[in-house]
Amino acid sequence: MHHGKPYFFVGIGGSGMMPLAMILAGQGATVAGSDRSLDAGRLPAKFDDLKRRGVALFPQDGSGVASPEQIVVASAAIEASVPDMVRAAALGNARMTRAELNAALFNAAPQSIGVAGTSGKSTVTGMIGWILHACGRDPTVMNGAVMKNFVSSDAPFASALVGAGDAYVSEVDESDGSIALYRPGVAVLNNVSLDHMPMEKLIELFGAFIAKAGKAVVNLDNGEGAALAMTLPADRLLTFAIEGDADLVARDLSERPFGIGFALTERGGAAVDVELRVPGRHNVSNALAAIGAARAAGISLEDAARAIRQFQGLKRRFELVGEAGGVAVIDDFGHNPDKIAATLDTLHAFPGRLLLLFQPHGYGPLKVMRAELVAMFASKLGGDDLLVLPDPVYQGGTVAREVTSADIVADVAATGAQALHIPDREGAAAHLVAQARLGDRIVVMGARDDTLSLLAQAMLEGLGQRRIATAQGGLHPHPGT
């Protein structure tokens, strides 16, 4: 894609904006941007990385929008009253949403691979990107999360990869309906479940997405996905399942705390052993989706299976931050019922109490998911587990607060599970650190807030300080000792 004009990103540090800026800069475009987190001094390392890539950064005061030639790209969270947007309106700048820009890059690629679904998009995108890279395809990858395989001292925030090959691999967002903009050569549908909008609308959007694809890779273990697969002709469909009847099947799963193995078969073929470095049954499903996409892109089953064994995972996807005083701290992106349930199931396969800090990613999603979140926590929390909710992430602007964290906690507690509302996030974290005892797993969960990783690291450090204090006789590691 030819970049004749400069780009200015308003909200350039966002998880969907930063990788796009990286891709454009890597393709030789002139890129600049602003971000309220930059102005507030949050996450400076992220913005330093953008600067190293040649991206010019400005305060979010309108000063960066200096020419009507700039194409202004704004994230969904940016209000029209933000000075950069006011300046762009005054100058008459051309405007694009994040999704419009990504779709333009995606649709222009000779081989476009789009990953859709309510859960697992970023992991599957990272897996596909790694398989293609390891097999010499040199792909461009647009992800919403940092891919550990591509992290280096020169690329600490590798949520994008810029390659010279034909493939453009991207996760595709359904939450704002922008999935309709994409024309996939290969479409992956991982699952369909409640998240940002009513189920009927999700089914409509995902169905239209896979209908446009040259080849659709669909999860038959998901009921809605299986129903949508039946609408496609067989020659445009590749299916996958765990212990089921599909084109790609995983059998004989063997779980470990931070990995899982399985036997992979392609219809009519011999089994191939696969060992993943990421845990849980849901990651077996993710791996099948990625291998299916690789097969659709012309990569052999053996090569795809060999490559995925080296996939290291993503930041904030069941990421072990560390262990102190016999307590593990895990950072996880879980924020909807299915994602959280998958993480809890993975953890409950092994002994140990769970101490969960779940920061909801907005008041709107809480309203949409209230009943399903409560039912999931009631079903998945163990008798000794403790759930703590601070207030939802809030990054400015007007928002209706019809359903709050306190409402969710009250509903969960009414089912008999242990749940607390501690409005201040640091207070919630301190409470869990104080409660932790040998063998516990602390899990920090939530989306749309990169500082949750810093919180998880601070909790680990707090556990370490508590352990030191215990060794000095100042604290006791277990109640009653």
Short mmCIF file of C-alpha atoms in Angstrom, two decimals:
data_model
loop_
_atom_site.label_atom_id
_atom_site.label_comp_id
_atom_site.label_asym_id
_atom_site.label_seq_id
_atom_site.Cartn_x
_atom_site.Cartn_y
_atom_site.Cartn_z
CA MET A 1 0.00 0.00 0.00
CA HIS A 2 1.42 3.40 -1.03
CA HIS A 3 1.63 6.03 1.72
CA GLY A 4 1.65 9.41 0.01
CA LYS A 5 0.51 11.50 2.97
CA PRO A 6 1.66 11.72 6.60
CA TYR A 7 -0.43 10.18 9.36
CA PHE A 8 -1.27 11.59 12.78
CA PHE A 9 -2.60 9.15 15.41
CA VAL A 10 -4.74 10.56 18.21
CA GLY A 11 -4.42 7.98 21.00
CA ILE A 12 -1.31 6.39 19.48
CA GLY A 13 -0.53 4.34 22.59
CA GLY A 14 -3.73 2.29 22.43
CA SER A 15 -3.44 -1.47 21.96
CA GLY A 16 -5.02 -1.25 18.50
CA MET A 17 -3.35 2.01 17.48
CA MET A 18 0.29 1.41 18.38
CA PRO A 19 0.81 -1.65 16.15
CA LEU A 20 -0.77 0.18 13.21
CA ALA A 21 1.61 3.08 13.75
CA MET A 22 4.50 0.57 13.89
CA ILE A 23 3.43 -1.02 10.59
CA LEU A 24 3.08 2.30 8.80
CA ALA A 25 6.44 3.51 10.10
CA GLY A 26 8.01 0.20 9.06
CA GLN A 27 6.57 0.62 5.58
CA GLY A 28 8.19 4.03 5.26
CA ALA A 29 5.25 6.30 6.03
CA THR A 30 5.63 9.53 8.01
CA VAL A 31 3.89 8.93 11.34
CA ALA A 32 3.24 11.17 14.35
CA GLY A 33 0.81 11.05 17.23
CA SER A 34 -0.36 12.04 20.67
CA ASP A 35 -1.77 10.24 23.70
CA ARG A 36 -3.24 11.26 27.03
CA SER A 37 -1.10 8.58 28.72
CA LEU A 38 1.99 10.26 27.29
CA ASP A 39 0.85 13.60 28.71
CA ALA A 40 0.24 11.98 32.09
CA GLY A 41 3.68 10.33 32.12
CA ARG A 42 2.24 6.79 32.11
CA LEU A 43 4.11 3.92 30.44
CA PRO A 44 7.05 5.99 29.14
CA ALA A 45 8.85 2.92 27.78
CA LYS A 46 6.06 2.36 25.26
CA PHE A 47 6.40 5.85 23.86
CA ASP A 48 10.19 5.61 23.84
CA ASP A 49 9.81 2.56 21.61
CA LEU A 50 7.66 4.53 19.17
CA LYS A 51 10.25 7.30 19.08
CA ARG A 52 12.97 4.77 18.24
CA ARG A 53 10.87 3.73 15.26
CA GLY A 54 10.88 7.28 13.94
CA VAL A 55 7.42 8.27 15.20
CA ALA A 56 7.17 11.92 16.31
CA LEU A 57 5.17 12.45 19.51
CA PHE A 58 3.29 15.57 20.60
CA PRO A 59 1.19 16.69 23.56
CA GLN A 60 -2.52 16.13 22.99
CA ASP A 61 -3.07 19.88 22.70
CA GLY A 62 -3.58 20.28 18.96
CA SER A 63 0.04 21.19 18.22
CA GLY A 64 0.77 17.95 16.37
CA VAL A 65 -1.95 18.51 13.78
CA ALA A 66 0.00 21.10 11.81
CA SER A 67 -1.03 20.56 8.20
CA PRO A 68 -4.25 19.75 6.33
CA GLU A 69 -2.20 17.13 4.44
CA GLN A 70 -2.06 14.87 7.50
CA ILE A 71 -4.48 11.94 7.66
CA VAL A 72 -5.82 11.96 11.22
CA VAL A 73 -6.44 8.52 12.71
CA ALA A 74 -8.48 8.47 15.89
CA SER A 75 -9.29 5.62 18.27
CA ALA A 76 -12.86 5.01 19.34
CA ALA A 77 -12.15 6.43 22.79
CA ILE A 78 -11.31 9.91 21.44
CA GLU A 79 -14.00 12.56 21.83
CA ALA A 80 -14.58 15.35 19.31
CA SER A 81 -13.68 17.88 22.03
CA VAL A 82 -10.05 16.67 22.26
CA PRO A 83 -7.84 19.56 21.02
CA ASP A 84 -6.27 17.43 18.27
CA MET A 85 -9.71 16.64 16.88
CA VAL A 86 -10.81 20.27 17.15
CA ARG A 87 -7.69 21.31 15.24
CA ALA A 88 -8.25 18.61 12.58
CA ALA A 89 -11.82 19.82 12.07
CA ALA A 90 -10.62 23.41 11.68
CA LEU A 91 -7.99 22.45 9.11
CA GLY A 92 -10.26 20.05 7.26
CA ASN A 93 -7.98 17.04 7.62
CA ALA A 94 -8.98 13.71 6.13
CA ARG A 95 -10.00 11.34 8.91
CA MET A 96 -9.82 7.56 9.35
CA THR A 97 -10.77 5.27 12.19
CA ARG A 98 -8.32 2.66 13.39
CA ALA A 99 -10.42 -0.04 11.74
CA GLU A 100 -10.68 1.79 8.41
CA LEU A 101 -6.91 2.13 8.23
CA ASN A 102 -6.24 -1.46 9.23
CA ALA A 103 -8.84 -2.74 6.76
CA ALA A 104 -7.22 -0.71 3.96
CA LEU A 105 -3.83 -2.30 4.70
CA PHE A 106 -5.41 -5.75 5.08
CA ASN A 107 -7.47 -5.61 1.88
CA ALA A 108 -4.48 -4.39 -0.14
CA ALA A 109 -2.35 -7.42 0.83
CA PRO A 110 -1.95 -10.27 -1.69
CA GLN A 111 -2.74 -12.79 1.07
CA SER A 112 -5.02 -11.50 3.85
CA ILE A 113 -5.64 -13.67 6.91
CA GLY A 114 -8.22 -12.32 9.36
CA VAL A 115 -8.85 -13.74 12.82
CA ALA A 116 -12.32 -13.22 14.27
CA GLY A 117 -14.20 -14.47 17.32
CA THR A 118 -15.16 -13.36 20.77
CA SER A 119 -12.13 -14.92 22.47
CA GLY A 120 -8.62 -15.92 21.48
CA LYS A 121 -8.13 -13.51 18.56
CA SER A 122 -4.79 -12.11 19.69
CA THR A 123 -3.34 -15.50 20.58
CA VAL A 124 -4.42 -17.09 17.29
CA THR A 125 -3.07 -14.07 15.37
CA GLY A 126 0.26 -14.41 17.18
CA MET A 127 0.37 -18.15 16.50
CA ILE A 128 -0.33 -17.69 12.78
CA GLY A 129 2.23 -14.91 12.56
CA TRP A 130 4.86 -17.08 14.22
CA ILE A 131 4.12 -20.12 12.01
CA LEU A 132 4.37 -18.04 8.83
CA HIS A 133 7.54 -16.34 10.07
CA ALA A 134 9.17 -19.63 11.09
CA CYS A 135 8.27 -21.13 7.71
CA GLY A 136 9.96 -18.29 5.82
CA ARG A 137 6.85 -16.39 4.67
CA ASP A 138 7.99 -13.06 6.21
CA PRO A 139 4.47 -11.87 7.13
CA THR A 140 3.19 -8.54 8.35
CA VAL A 141 1.25 -9.05 11.58
CA MET A 142 -1.15 -6.64 13.26
CA ASN A 143 -1.95 -7.73 16.81
CA GLY A 144 -3.50 -6.20 19.89
CA ALA A 145 -0.97 -7.78 22.22
CA VAL A 146 2.81 -8.07 22.49
CA MET A 147 4.04 -11.29 20.82
CA LYS A 148 6.87 -12.73 22.92
CA ASN A 149 8.53 -14.49 19.99
CA PHE A 150 9.23 -11.14 18.35
CA VAL A 151 10.32 -9.20 21.45
CA SER A 152 13.91 -7.97 21.46
CA SER A 153 15.91 -5.11 22.91
CA ASP A 154 15.06 -3.16 19.74
CA ALA A 155 11.37 -4.16 19.86
CA PRO A 156 10.19 -4.45 23.48
CA PHE A 157 6.55 -3.82 22.50
CA ALA A 158 6.27 -6.21 19.54
CA SER A 159 2.52 -6.07 18.94
CA ALA A 160 3.25 -5.74 15.22
CA LEU A 161 5.62 -7.33 12.76
CA VAL A 162 6.53 -5.72 9.44
CA GLY A 163 7.48 -8.22 6.75
CA ALA A 164 8.16 -8.16 3.03
CA GLY A 165 6.05 -11.23 2.23
CA ASP A 166 2.55 -11.41 0.78
CA ALA A 167 0.70 -12.20 4.01
CA TYR A 168 -1.02 -9.63 6.23
CA VAL A 169 -2.32 -11.30 9.40
CA SER A 170 -4.65 -9.35 11.63
CA GLU A 171 -7.15 -9.85 14.38
CA VAL A 172 -10.51 -8.40 13.35
CA ASP A 173 -12.71 -6.61 15.86
CA GLU A 174 -16.45 -7.16 15.98
CA SER A 175 -17.18 -4.86 18.92
CA ASP A 176 -17.86 -1.78 16.78
CA GLY A 177 -19.13 -3.56 13.68
CA SER A 178 -15.97 -2.72 11.72
CA ILE A 179 -15.45 -6.40 10.88
CA ALA A 180 -17.67 -5.64 7.87
CA LEU A 181 -14.83 -3.60 6.32
CA TYR A 182 -12.54 -6.60 5.83
CA ARG A 183 -12.25 -8.85 2.77
CA PRO A 184 -10.33 -11.92 3.99
CA GLY A 185 -8.58 -14.42 1.77
CA VAL A 186 -8.52 -16.70 4.83
CA ALA A 187 -11.03 -16.08 7.64
CA VAL A 188 -10.66 -17.72 11.06
CA LEU A 189 -13.72 -17.93 13.32
CA ASN A 190 -12.55 -19.07 16.72
CA ASN A 191 -15.84 -18.82 18.63
CA VAL A 192 -19.00 -16.79 19.09
CA SER A 193 -20.11 -15.79 22.58
CA LEU A 194 -21.48 -12.75 24.38
CA ASP A 195 -19.15 -9.80 24.78
CA HIS A 196 -19.82 -6.28 23.46
CA MET A 197 -23.18 -6.70 21.72
CA PRO A 198 -26.24 -8.97 21.53
CA MET A 199 -25.69 -12.50 20.24
CA GLU A 200 -27.95 -12.03 17.21
CA LYS A 201 -25.80 -9.17 15.96
CA LEU A 202 -22.59 -11.12 16.57
CA ILE A 203 -23.87 -14.06 14.55
CA GLU A 204 -24.80 -11.73 11.71
CA LEU A 205 -21.38 -10.05 11.68
CA PHE A 206 -19.33 -13.24 11.93
CA GLY A 207 -21.48 -14.99 9.35
CA ALA A 208 -20.96 -12.20 6.84
CA PHE A 209 -17.21 -12.20 7.55
CA ILE A 210 -16.62 -15.89 6.81
CA ALA A 211 -18.99 -15.78 3.83
CA LYS A 212 -16.60 -13.38 2.05
CA ALA A 213 -13.52 -15.57 2.54
CA GLY A 214 -11.80 -17.75 0.01
CA LYS A 215 -11.33 -20.26 2.85
CA ALA A 216 -12.97 -20.16 6.30
CA VAL A 217 -11.39 -21.93 9.27
CA VAL A 218 -14.12 -22.60 11.84
CA ASN A 219 -14.31 -24.11 15.33
CA LEU A 220 -16.92 -26.89 15.45
CA ASP A 221 -16.69 -27.11 19.26
CA ASN A 222 -18.49 -23.76 19.44
CA GLY A 223 -22.21 -24.19 18.79
CA GLU A 224 -22.74 -20.89 17.01
CA GLY A 225 -19.57 -21.37 14.99
CA ALA A 226 -20.65 -24.86 13.94
CA ALA A 227 -24.02 -23.53 12.82
CA LEU A 228 -22.34 -20.83 10.73
CA ALA A 229 -19.99 -23.42 9.20
CA MET A 230 -23.03 -25.23 7.79
CA THR A 231 -23.84 -22.18 5.66
CA LEU A 232 -20.61 -22.51 3.65
CA PRO A 233 -19.77 -24.86 0.76
CA ALA A 234 -17.36 -27.65 1.69
CA ASP A 235 -14.61 -26.48 -0.66
CA ARG A 236 -14.38 -23.14 1.17
CA LEU A 237 -14.37 -24.60 4.66
CA LEU A 238 -11.72 -26.07 6.97
CA THR A 239 -12.98 -27.18 10.38
CA PHE A 240 -11.32 -28.03 13.68
CA ALA A 241 -12.36 -29.60 16.97
CA ILE A 242 -11.07 -31.26 20.14
CA GLU A 243 -11.98 -34.96 20.29
CA GLY A 244 -14.56 -34.47 17.52
CA ASP A 245 -15.23 -34.97 13.81
CA ALA A 246 -13.46 -32.24 11.85
CA ASP A 247 -10.69 -31.64 9.33
CA LEU A 248 -8.21 -30.99 12.15
CA VAL A 249 -8.66 -32.81 15.46
CA ALA A 250 -6.74 -32.74 18.75
CA ARG A 251 -6.87 -35.85 20.92
CA ASP A 252 -5.18 -37.23 24.04
CA LEU A 253 -4.70 -33.86 25.77
CA SER A 254 -2.03 -33.79 28.49
CA GLU A 255 -2.18 -30.69 30.72
CA ARG A 256 0.67 -29.05 32.62
CA PRO A 257 0.61 -25.84 34.70
CA PHE A 258 2.15 -23.73 31.90
CA GLY A 259 1.79 -25.92 28.82
CA ILE A 260 -0.25 -28.66 27.19
CA GLY A 261 0.35 -31.51 24.74
CA PHE A 262 -1.93 -33.28 22.27
CA ALA A 263 -2.02 -35.57 19.25
CA LEU A 264 -2.98 -33.71 16.08
CA THR A 265 -4.57 -35.44 13.11
CA GLU A 266 -5.67 -34.10 9.75
CA ARG A 267 -8.59 -35.98 8.22
CA GLY A 268 -7.30 -39.31 6.91
CA GLY A 269 -3.72 -38.71 8.07
CA ALA A 270 -1.35 -39.94 10.76
CA ALA A 271 -1.12 -38.27 14.18
CA VAL A 272 1.49 -35.60 14.88
CA ASP A 273 2.52 -34.87 18.47
CA VAL A 274 2.29 -31.21 19.49
CA GLU A 275 3.62 -29.67 22.71
CA LEU A 276 2.49 -26.10 23.42
CA ARG A 277 4.28 -23.68 25.73
CA VAL A 278 0.93 -22.09 26.64
CA PRO A 279 -1.56 -23.90 28.90
CA GLY A 280 -5.19 -24.90 28.83
CA ARG A 281 -7.72 -26.59 26.61
CA HIS A 282 -8.63 -23.22 25.09
CA ASN A 283 -5.08 -22.88 23.77
CA VAL A 284 -5.38 -26.26 22.07
CA SER A 285 -8.37 -24.79 20.26
CA ASN A 286 -6.36 -21.66 19.46
CA ALA A 287 -3.54 -23.80 18.08
CA LEU A 288 -5.95 -25.75 15.86
CA ALA A 289 -7.29 -22.45 14.49
CA ALA A 290 -3.77 -21.21 13.74
CA ILE A 291 -2.66 -24.45 12.13
CA GLY A 292 -5.86 -24.45 10.09
CA ALA A 293 -5.07 -20.96 8.81
CA ALA A 294 -1.51 -22.03 7.99
CA ARG A 295 -2.83 -25.02 6.06
CA ALA A 296 -5.17 -22.70 4.14
CA ALA A 297 -2.12 -20.56 3.34
CA GLY A 298 -0.31 -23.55 1.86
CA ILE A 299 1.93 -24.64 4.75
CA SER A 300 2.25 -28.37 5.43
CA LEU A 301 0.78 -29.85 8.61
CA GLU A 302 4.20 -31.04 9.76
CA ASP A 303 5.82 -27.63 9.27
CA ALA A 304 2.95 -25.85 11.03
CA ALA A 305 3.04 -28.28 13.97
CA ARG A 306 6.82 -27.99 14.25
CA ALA A 307 6.66 -24.18 14.29
CA ILE A 308 3.87 -23.85 16.83
CA ARG A 309 5.87 -25.85 19.36
CA GLN A 310 8.14 -22.80 19.62
CA PHE A 311 5.32 -20.28 20.14
CA GLN A 312 6.07 -18.50 23.42
CA GLY A 313 2.72 -16.81 23.96
CA LEU A 314 1.63 -13.22 24.39
CA LYS A 315 2.09 -10.66 27.09
CA ARG A 316 -0.91 -10.55 29.43
CA ARG A 317 -2.28 -13.90 28.22
CA PHE A 318 -1.90 -16.21 31.23
CA GLU A 319 1.54 -14.72 31.76
CA LEU A 320 3.46 -15.84 34.83
CA VAL A 321 4.87 -12.62 36.27
CA GLY A 322 6.77 -14.47 38.96
CA GLU A 323 6.57 -16.20 42.31
CA ALA A 324 7.41 -14.94 45.80
CA GLY A 325 6.80 -16.52 49.17
CA GLY A 326 5.21 -19.55 47.54
CA VAL A 327 2.59 -17.41 45.77
CA ALA A 328 2.44 -17.14 41.96
CA VAL A 329 1.28 -13.94 40.25
CA ILE A 330 -0.33 -14.28 36.82
CA ASP A 331 -1.24 -11.42 34.47
CA ASP A 332 -4.19 -12.19 32.18
CA PHE A 333 -6.33 -10.39 29.62
CA GLY A 334 -9.54 -12.15 30.71
CA HIS A 335 -12.41 -9.65 30.59
CA ASN A 336 -15.49 -11.43 29.24
CA PRO A 337 -17.21 -14.54 30.62
CA ASP A 338 -15.63 -17.00 28.18
CA LYS A 339 -12.08 -15.66 28.57
CA ILE A 340 -12.27 -15.59 32.35
CA ALA A 341 -13.85 -19.06 32.49
CA ALA A 342 -11.06 -20.49 30.32
CA THR A 343 -8.40 -19.07 32.65
CA LEU A 344 -10.17 -20.33 35.77
CA ASP A 345 -10.62 -23.81 34.28
CA THR A 346 -6.92 -23.93 33.39
CA LEU A 347 -5.92 -22.90 36.92
CA HIS A 348 -8.36 -25.22 38.66
CA ALA A 349 -6.81 -28.21 36.89
CA PHE A 350 -4.06 -27.89 39.52
CA PRO A 351 -4.23 -27.37 43.31
CA GLY A 352 -4.15 -23.98 44.97
CA ARG A 353 -6.53 -21.20 45.94
CA LEU A 354 -7.24 -18.39 43.46
CA LEU A 355 -7.14 -14.72 44.46
CA LEU A 356 -8.60 -12.76 41.54
CA LEU A 357 -8.39 -9.05 40.86
CA PHE A 358 -10.72 -8.33 37.96
CA GLN A 359 -10.84 -4.75 36.69
CA PRO A 360 -13.86 -4.40 34.34
CA HIS A 361 -12.96 -2.68 31.07
CA GLY A 362 -15.89 -0.26 31.10
CA TYR A 363 -19.35 0.45 32.46
CA GLY A 364 -21.00 -0.36 29.13
CA PRO A 365 -19.62 -3.92 28.95
CA LEU A 366 -20.65 -4.48 32.58
CA LYS A 367 -24.22 -3.65 31.66
CA VAL A 368 -24.20 -5.98 28.65
CA MET A 369 -22.47 -8.89 30.40
CA ARG A 370 -23.87 -8.58 33.93
CA ALA A 371 -25.95 -11.76 34.05
CA GLU A 372 -23.38 -13.86 32.19
CA LEU A 373 -20.47 -12.61 34.31
CA VAL A 374 -22.30 -13.37 37.54
CA ALA A 375 -23.34 -16.84 36.35
CA MET A 376 -19.79 -17.60 35.25
CA PHE A 377 -18.22 -16.53 38.55
CA ALA A 378 -20.86 -18.46 40.50
CA SER A 379 -20.04 -21.57 38.49
CA LYS A 380 -16.26 -21.28 38.18
CA LEU A 381 -15.07 -19.86 41.54
CA GLY A 382 -13.93 -22.48 44.02
CA GLY A 383 -15.16 -22.44 47.60
CA ASP A 384 -11.90 -20.94 48.90
CA ASP A 385 -11.32 -18.57 45.99
CA LEU A 386 -11.64 -14.82 46.48
CA LEU A 387 -12.75 -12.34 43.82
CA VAL A 388 -12.06 -8.62 44.23
CA LEU A 389 -13.38 -5.98 41.81
CA PRO A 390 -12.12 -2.40 41.78
CA ASP A 391 -14.07 0.19 39.80
CA PRO A 392 -13.98 -0.16 35.99
CA VAL A 393 -11.23 1.40 33.93
CA TYR A 394 -12.07 5.02 33.14
CA GLN A 395 -10.02 7.19 30.81
CA GLY A 396 -12.11 10.33 30.59
CA GLY A 397 -15.26 11.43 28.82
CA THR A 398 -18.90 10.97 29.69
CA VAL A 399 -20.19 7.50 30.49
CA ALA A 400 -23.42 6.07 31.89
CA ARG A 401 -22.75 4.18 35.12
CA GLU A 402 -25.91 2.10 35.21
CA VAL A 403 -24.12 -1.08 36.35
CA THR A 404 -21.06 -0.85 38.59
CA SER A 405 -18.48 -3.17 40.09
CA ALA A 406 -20.42 -3.01 43.35
CA ASP A 407 -23.49 -4.39 41.57
CA ILE A 408 -21.53 -7.32 40.13
CA VAL A 409 -19.98 -8.10 43.53
CA ALA A 410 -23.36 -8.02 45.24
CA ASP A 411 -24.78 -10.42 42.65
CA VAL A 412 -21.81 -12.80 42.92
CA ALA A 413 -21.82 -12.73 46.73
CA ALA A 414 -25.53 -13.57 46.69
CA THR A 415 -24.65 -16.89 45.01
CA GLY A 416 -22.44 -17.83 47.96
CA ALA A 417 -19.07 -17.08 46.37
CA GLN A 418 -16.50 -14.86 48.10
CA ALA A 419 -16.45 -11.46 46.41
CA LEU A 420 -15.47 -7.94 47.48
CA HIS A 421 -15.77 -4.50 45.94
CA ILE A 422 -12.73 -2.36 46.77
CA PRO A 423 -13.10 0.78 44.59
CA ASP A 424 -9.45 1.79 44.52
CA ARG A 425 -7.34 -0.58 42.43
CA GLU A 426 -4.22 -0.24 44.55
CA GLY A 427 -6.32 -0.94 47.64
CA ALA A 428 -7.74 -4.05 46.00
CA ALA A 429 -4.25 -5.24 45.11
CA ALA A 430 -2.93 -4.60 48.63
CA HIS A 431 -5.82 -6.59 50.11
CA LEU A 432 -5.02 -9.64 47.99
CA VAL A 433 -1.31 -9.45 48.77
CA ALA A 434 -2.16 -9.33 52.47
CA GLN A 435 -4.49 -12.34 52.13
CA ALA A 436 -2.10 -14.52 50.13
CA ARG A 437 -0.65 -17.68 51.61
CA LEU A 438 1.59 -20.52 50.45
CA GLY A 439 0.26 -22.22 47.31
CA ASP A 440 -2.11 -19.43 46.25
CA ARG A 441 -2.27 -18.04 42.73
CA ILE A 442 -2.97 -14.31 42.36
CA VAL A 443 -4.48 -13.45 38.97
CA VAL A 444 -4.76 -9.88 37.67
CA MET A 445 -7.44 -9.72 34.95
CA GLY A 446 -8.82 -7.00 32.69
CA ALA A 447 -8.54 -5.22 29.34
CA ARG A 448 -7.98 -1.75 27.89
CA ASP A 449 -5.43 -0.81 30.55
CA ASP A 450 -1.75 -1.57 30.01
CA THR A 451 -0.93 -0.46 33.54
CA LEU A 452 -2.47 -3.68 34.86
CA SER A 453 0.87 -5.32 34.07
CA LEU A 454 2.60 -2.77 36.27
CA LEU A 455 0.08 -3.54 39.01
CA ALA A 456 0.81 -7.27 38.74
CA GLN A 457 4.54 -6.58 39.01
CA ALA A 458 3.95 -4.36 42.04
CA MET A 459 1.93 -7.14 43.68
CA LEU A 460 4.79 -9.57 43.11
CA GLU A 461 7.19 -7.09 44.68
CA GLY A 462 4.80 -6.66 47.60
CA LEU A 463 4.79 -10.43 48.15
CA GLY A 464 8.59 -10.40 48.07
CA GLN A 465 8.75 -7.64 50.67
CA ARG A 466 6.27 -9.52 52.81
CA ARG A 467 8.41 -12.62 52.57
CA ILE A 468 11.43 -10.62 53.73
CA ALA A 469 9.39 -9.28 56.61
CA THR A 470 8.31 -12.83 57.47
CA ALA A 471 11.91 -13.98 57.54
CA GLN A 472 12.63 -11.14 59.96
CA GLY A 473 9.74 -12.18 62.17
CA GLY A 474 7.51 -9.25 61.27
CA LEU A 475 4.74 -11.19 59.51
CA HIS A 476 3.36 -14.72 59.44
CA PRO A 477 3.00 -16.53 56.11
CA HIS A 478 -0.06 -18.52 57.11
CA PRO A 479 -3.07 -17.77 59.28
CA GLY A 480 -2.67 -19.25 62.70
CA THR A 481 1.07 -19.88 62.49
#
